[in-house]
Amino acid sequence: NAGVTQTPKFRILKIGQSMTLQCTQDMNHNYMYWYRQDPGMGLKLIYYSVGAGITDKGEVPNGYNVSRSTTEDFPLRLELAAPSQTSVYFCASSFQGYEKLFFGSGTQLSVL
Amino acid sequence: QQQVKQSPQSLIVQKGGISIINCAYENTAFDYFPWYQQFPGKGPALLIAIRPDVSEKKEGRFTISFNKSAKQFSLHIMDSQPGDSATYFCAASNKGAQKLVFGQGTRLTINP
Protein backbone atom coordinates (compact mmCIF):
# COMPACT_ATOMS: atom_id res chain seq x y z
CA ASN A 1 0.00 0.00 0.00
CA ALA A 2 1.93 3.05 -1.29
CA GLY A 3 -0.38 5.79 0.09
CA VAL A 4 0.19 9.17 -1.61
CA THR A 5 2.94 9.22 -4.23
CA GLN A 6 4.40 12.44 -5.64
CA THR A 7 6.77 12.81 -8.57
CA PRO A 8 9.28 14.24 -9.15
CA LYS A 9 11.02 14.71 -5.79
CA PHE A 10 13.20 17.56 -7.02
CA ARG A 11 13.02 19.85 -10.03
CA ILE A 12 14.75 23.01 -11.22
CA LEU A 13 12.86 25.17 -13.70
CA LYS A 14 13.84 28.23 -15.62
CA ILE A 15 11.61 31.30 -15.47
CA GLY A 16 8.77 30.93 -17.95
CA GLN A 17 8.92 27.15 -18.23
CA SER A 18 5.95 24.95 -17.44
CA MET A 19 5.66 21.63 -15.67
CA THR A 20 3.23 19.23 -14.07
CA LEU A 21 3.63 17.84 -10.56
CA GLN A 22 2.13 14.40 -10.36
CA CYS A 23 0.16 13.03 -7.41
CA THR A 24 -1.54 9.67 -7.12
CA GLN A 25 -3.14 7.86 -4.19
CA ASP A 26 -4.18 4.25 -3.83
CA MET A 27 -6.50 4.60 -0.81
CA ASN A 28 -9.67 5.37 -2.82
CA HIS A 29 -9.94 8.76 -1.11
CA ASN A 30 -12.37 11.25 -2.57
CA TYR A 31 -10.66 14.32 -1.15
CA MET A 32 -7.31 15.52 -2.48
CA TYR A 33 -5.32 18.67 -1.79
CA TRP A 34 -2.27 20.56 -3.00
CA TYR A 35 -0.31 22.64 -0.47
CA ARG A 36 2.86 24.65 -0.77
CA GLN A 37 5.24 25.04 2.16
CA ASP A 38 7.46 28.08 2.51
CA PRO A 39 9.81 28.62 5.49
CA GLY A 40 7.99 30.27 8.40
CA MET A 41 4.74 30.44 6.42
CA GLY A 42 3.20 27.09 7.17
CA LEU A 43 1.18 25.18 4.60
CA LYS A 44 -0.88 27.18 2.15
CA LEU A 45 -3.69 25.49 0.21
CA ILE A 46 -3.41 25.90 -3.55
CA TYR A 47 -6.29 23.78 -4.90
CA TYR A 48 -8.43 20.96 -3.65
CA SER A 49 -10.87 18.40 -5.00
CA VAL A 50 -13.79 16.64 -3.33
CA GLY A 51 -14.12 14.04 -6.05
CA ALA A 52 -13.40 13.20 -9.67
CA GLY A 53 -14.38 16.09 -11.92
CA ILE A 54 -14.69 18.59 -9.04
CA THR A 55 -11.97 21.09 -8.14
CA ASP A 56 -11.89 24.36 -6.23
CA LYS A 57 -9.43 27.12 -5.42
CA GLY A 58 -7.62 27.41 -2.12
CA GLU A 59 -5.79 30.37 -0.60
CA VAL A 60 -3.04 30.77 -3.24
CA PRO A 61 -4.27 29.46 -6.64
CA ASN A 62 -2.70 32.08 -8.93
CA GLY A 63 -0.20 30.62 -11.38
CA TYR A 64 -1.46 27.05 -10.95
CA ASN A 65 -4.06 24.77 -12.50
CA VAL A 66 -5.41 21.37 -11.58
CA SER A 67 -7.58 18.63 -13.01
CA ARG A 68 -9.18 15.54 -11.47
CA SER A 69 -10.23 13.06 -14.11
CA THR A 70 -9.89 10.00 -11.85
CA THR A 71 -10.21 9.32 -8.13
CA GLU A 72 -6.53 8.34 -7.94
CA ASP A 73 -4.78 11.22 -9.71
CA PHE A 74 -4.62 14.95 -8.98
CA PRO A 75 -1.89 16.66 -11.05
CA LEU A 76 -0.83 20.26 -10.42
CA ARG A 77 0.18 22.32 -13.45
CA LEU A 78 2.52 25.31 -13.27
CA GLU A 79 2.30 27.62 -16.26
CA LEU A 80 4.98 30.24 -16.88
CA ALA A 81 7.03 29.46 -13.78
CA ALA A 82 8.14 32.41 -11.64
CA PRO A 83 10.73 32.64 -8.81
CA SER A 84 7.85 33.17 -6.35
CA GLN A 85 6.80 29.57 -7.06
CA THR A 86 10.03 28.23 -5.55
CA SER A 87 8.70 26.08 -2.73
CA VAL A 88 8.07 22.59 -1.47
CA TYR A 89 4.79 21.20 -2.77
CA PHE A 90 2.77 18.60 -0.93
CA CYS A 91 -0.16 16.58 -2.16
CA ALA A 92 -2.54 15.09 0.39
CA SER A 93 -5.66 12.97 0.42
CA SER A 94 -8.32 12.05 2.93
CA PHE A 95 -11.39 9.84 3.23
CA GLN A 96 -13.58 12.18 5.25
CA GLY A 97 -12.60 15.61 4.00
CA TYR A 98 -10.51 17.61 6.43
CA GLU A 99 -10.05 14.80 8.94
CA LYS A 100 -6.77 12.85 8.86
CA LEU A 101 -4.95 14.01 5.79
CA PHE A 102 -2.34 11.66 4.34
CA PHE A 103 0.55 13.57 2.79
CA GLY A 104 3.01 12.60 0.11
CA SER A 105 6.75 13.15 0.63
CA GLY A 106 6.78 16.39 -1.34
CA THR A 107 8.32 17.94 -4.45
CA GLN A 108 11.06 20.51 -3.96
CA LEU A 109 10.85 23.01 -6.82
CA SER A 110 13.29 25.79 -7.60
CA VAL A 111 12.58 28.40 -10.27
CA LEU A 112 15.71 30.23 -11.37
CA GLN B 1 -10.86 35.22 10.23
CA GLN B 2 -9.57 32.09 8.54
CA GLN B 3 -6.12 32.40 10.09
CA VAL B 4 -4.56 30.23 12.72
CA LYS B 5 -1.66 31.90 14.51
CA GLN B 6 1.04 29.63 15.93
CA SER B 7 3.88 30.39 18.32
CA PRO B 8 6.76 30.14 18.87
CA GLN B 9 8.34 29.79 15.45
CA SER B 10 11.18 27.76 16.94
CA LEU B 11 11.72 26.08 20.30
CA ILE B 12 14.66 24.37 21.96
CA VAL B 13 13.98 22.08 24.92
CA GLN B 14 16.26 19.85 26.95
CA LYS B 15 15.67 16.11 26.93
CA GLY B 16 13.11 15.21 29.55
CA GLY B 17 11.54 18.66 29.58
CA ILE B 18 8.08 19.80 28.55
CA SER B 19 7.58 21.31 25.09
CA ILE B 20 4.64 23.69 24.69
CA ILE B 21 3.38 25.09 21.39
CA ASN B 22 0.45 27.47 21.22
CA CYS B 23 -2.17 28.32 18.60
CA ALA B 24 -4.95 30.88 18.42
CA TYR B 25 -7.87 31.18 16.02
CA GLU B 26 -10.66 33.66 15.32
CA ASN B 27 -13.30 31.72 13.42
CA THR B 28 -15.79 30.43 16.00
CA ALA B 29 -17.18 28.01 13.41
CA PHE B 30 -14.03 25.88 13.64
CA ASP B 31 -14.86 22.56 15.28
CA TYR B 32 -11.81 20.40 14.61
CA PHE B 33 -8.26 21.13 15.77
CA PRO B 34 -5.48 18.72 14.72
CA TRP B 35 -1.73 18.80 15.20
CA TYR B 36 0.58 17.49 12.50
CA GLN B 37 4.21 16.39 12.93
CA GLN B 38 6.73 16.70 10.11
CA PHE B 39 10.22 15.22 9.99
CA PRO B 40 12.84 16.61 7.56
CA GLY B 41 12.26 15.46 4.01
CA LYS B 42 8.85 14.00 4.81
CA GLY B 43 5.28 15.12 4.54
CA PRO B 44 3.32 16.07 7.67
CA ALA B 45 1.50 13.30 9.52
CA LEU B 46 -1.46 13.57 11.88
CA LEU B 47 -0.29 13.41 15.50
CA ILE B 48 -3.37 14.15 17.61
CA ALA B 49 -6.65 16.06 17.23
CA ILE B 50 -9.38 17.51 19.44
CA ARG B 51 -12.95 18.75 19.10
CA PRO B 52 -14.25 21.65 21.22
CA ASP B 53 -16.59 19.49 23.32
CA VAL B 54 -13.60 18.51 25.51
CA SER B 55 -10.90 20.66 27.12
CA GLU B 56 -8.07 18.16 26.94
CA LYS B 57 -7.03 15.09 24.98
CA LYS B 58 -4.04 12.95 25.83
CA GLU B 59 -2.27 10.31 23.75
CA GLY B 60 0.86 8.99 25.38
CA ARG B 61 3.26 11.87 25.98
CA PHE B 62 1.25 14.24 23.75
CA THR B 63 -1.61 16.35 25.13
CA ILE B 64 -3.83 18.95 23.50
CA SER B 65 -5.29 21.59 25.81
CA PHE B 66 -8.26 23.52 24.44
CA ASN B 67 -9.68 26.82 25.72
CA LYS B 68 -12.87 27.59 23.81
CA SER B 69 -13.54 30.97 25.44
CA ALA B 70 -10.03 32.22 24.65
CA LYS B 71 -10.05 30.58 21.21
CA GLN B 72 -6.70 28.98 21.91
CA PHE B 73 -5.30 25.49 21.93
CA SER B 74 -1.87 24.12 22.68
CA LEU B 75 0.26 21.02 22.30
CA HIS B 76 2.20 19.74 25.29
CA ILE B 77 4.92 17.13 24.85
CA MET B 78 5.88 15.60 28.18
CA ASP B 79 9.31 14.03 28.78
CA SER B 80 10.50 15.39 25.42
CA GLN B 81 12.93 13.13 23.56
CA PRO B 82 15.44 13.82 20.76
CA GLY B 83 13.20 11.77 18.45
CA ASP B 84 10.48 14.40 18.94
CA SER B 85 12.65 16.94 17.09
CA ALA B 86 10.47 17.94 14.15
CA THR B 87 8.28 20.71 12.82
CA TYR B 88 4.81 20.84 14.35
CA PHE B 89 1.77 22.42 12.71
CA CYS B 90 -1.53 23.23 14.33
CA ALA B 91 -4.59 23.46 12.11
CA ALA B 92 -8.30 24.11 12.27
CA SER B 93 -11.40 23.48 10.22
CA ASN B 94 -15.11 22.90 10.31
CA LYS B 95 -17.16 20.24 8.61
CA GLY B 96 -18.63 22.57 6.02
CA ALA B 97 -15.23 23.84 4.83
CA GLN B 98 -13.81 20.45 3.81
CA LYS B 99 -10.27 21.82 4.15
CA LEU B 100 -7.75 22.65 6.86
CA VAL B 101 -6.18 26.00 7.70
CA PHE B 102 -2.65 25.52 9.01
CA GLY B 103 -0.59 27.56 11.43
CA GLN B 104 2.88 28.78 10.50
CA GLY B 105 4.69 25.84 12.09
CA THR B 106 7.11 25.42 15.00
CA ARG B 107 10.53 23.88 14.59
CA LEU B 108 11.17 21.92 17.79
CA THR B 109 14.65 20.80 18.75
CA ILE B 110 15.21 18.51 21.73
CA ASN B 111 18.77 18.65 23.00
CA PRO B 112 20.16 15.38 24.42
Short mmCIF file of C-alpha atoms in Angstrom, two decimals, chain A residues 49-90:
data_model
loop_
_atom_site.label_atom_id
_atom_site.label_comp_id
_atom_site.label_asym_id
_atom_site.label_seq_id
_atom_site.Cartn_x
_atom_site.Cartn_y
_atom_site.Cartn_z
CA SER A 49 -10.87 18.40 -5.00
CA VAL A 50 -13.79 16.64 -3.33
CA GLY A 51 -14.12 14.04 -6.05
CA ALA A 52 -13.40 13.20 -9.67
CA GLY A 53 -14.38 16.09 -11.92
CA ILE A 54 -14.69 18.59 -9.04
CA THR A 55 -11.97 21.09 -8.14
CA ASP A 56 -11.89 24.36 -6.23
CA LYS A 57 -9.43 27.12 -5.42
CA GLY A 58 -7.62 27.41 -2.12
CA GLU A 59 -5.79 30.37 -0.60
CA VAL A 60 -3.04 30.77 -3.24
CA PRO A 61 -4.27 29.46 -6.64
CA ASN A 62 -2.70 32.08 -8.93
CA GLY A 63 -0.20 30.62 -11.38
CA TYR A 64 -1.46 27.05 -10.95
CA ASN A 65 -4.06 24.77 -12.50
CA VAL A 66 -5.41 21.37 -11.58
CA SER A 67 -7.58 18.63 -13.01
CA ARG A 68 -9.18 15.54 -11.47
CA SER A 69 -10.23 13.06 -14.11
CA THR A 70 -9.89 10.00 -11.85
CA THR A 71 -10.21 9.32 -8.13
CA GLU A 72 -6.53 8.34 -7.94
CA ASP A 73 -4.78 11.22 -9.71
CA PHE A 74 -4.62 14.95 -8.98
CA PRO A 75 -1.89 16.66 -11.05
CA LEU A 76 -0.83 20.26 -10.42
CA ARG A 77 0.18 22.32 -13.45
CA LEU A 78 2.52 25.31 -13.27
CA GLU A 79 2.30 27.62 -16.26
CA LEU A 80 4.98 30.24 -16.88
CA ALA A 81 7.03 29.46 -13.78
CA ALA A 82 8.14 32.41 -11.64
CA PRO A 83 10.73 32.64 -8.81
CA SER A 84 7.85 33.17 -6.35
CA GLN A 85 6.80 29.57 -7.06
CA THR A 86 10.03 28.23 -5.55
CA SER A 87 8.70 26.08 -2.73
CA VAL A 88 8.07 22.59 -1.47
CA TYR A 89 4.79 21.20 -2.77
CA PHE A 90 2.77 18.60 -0.93
#
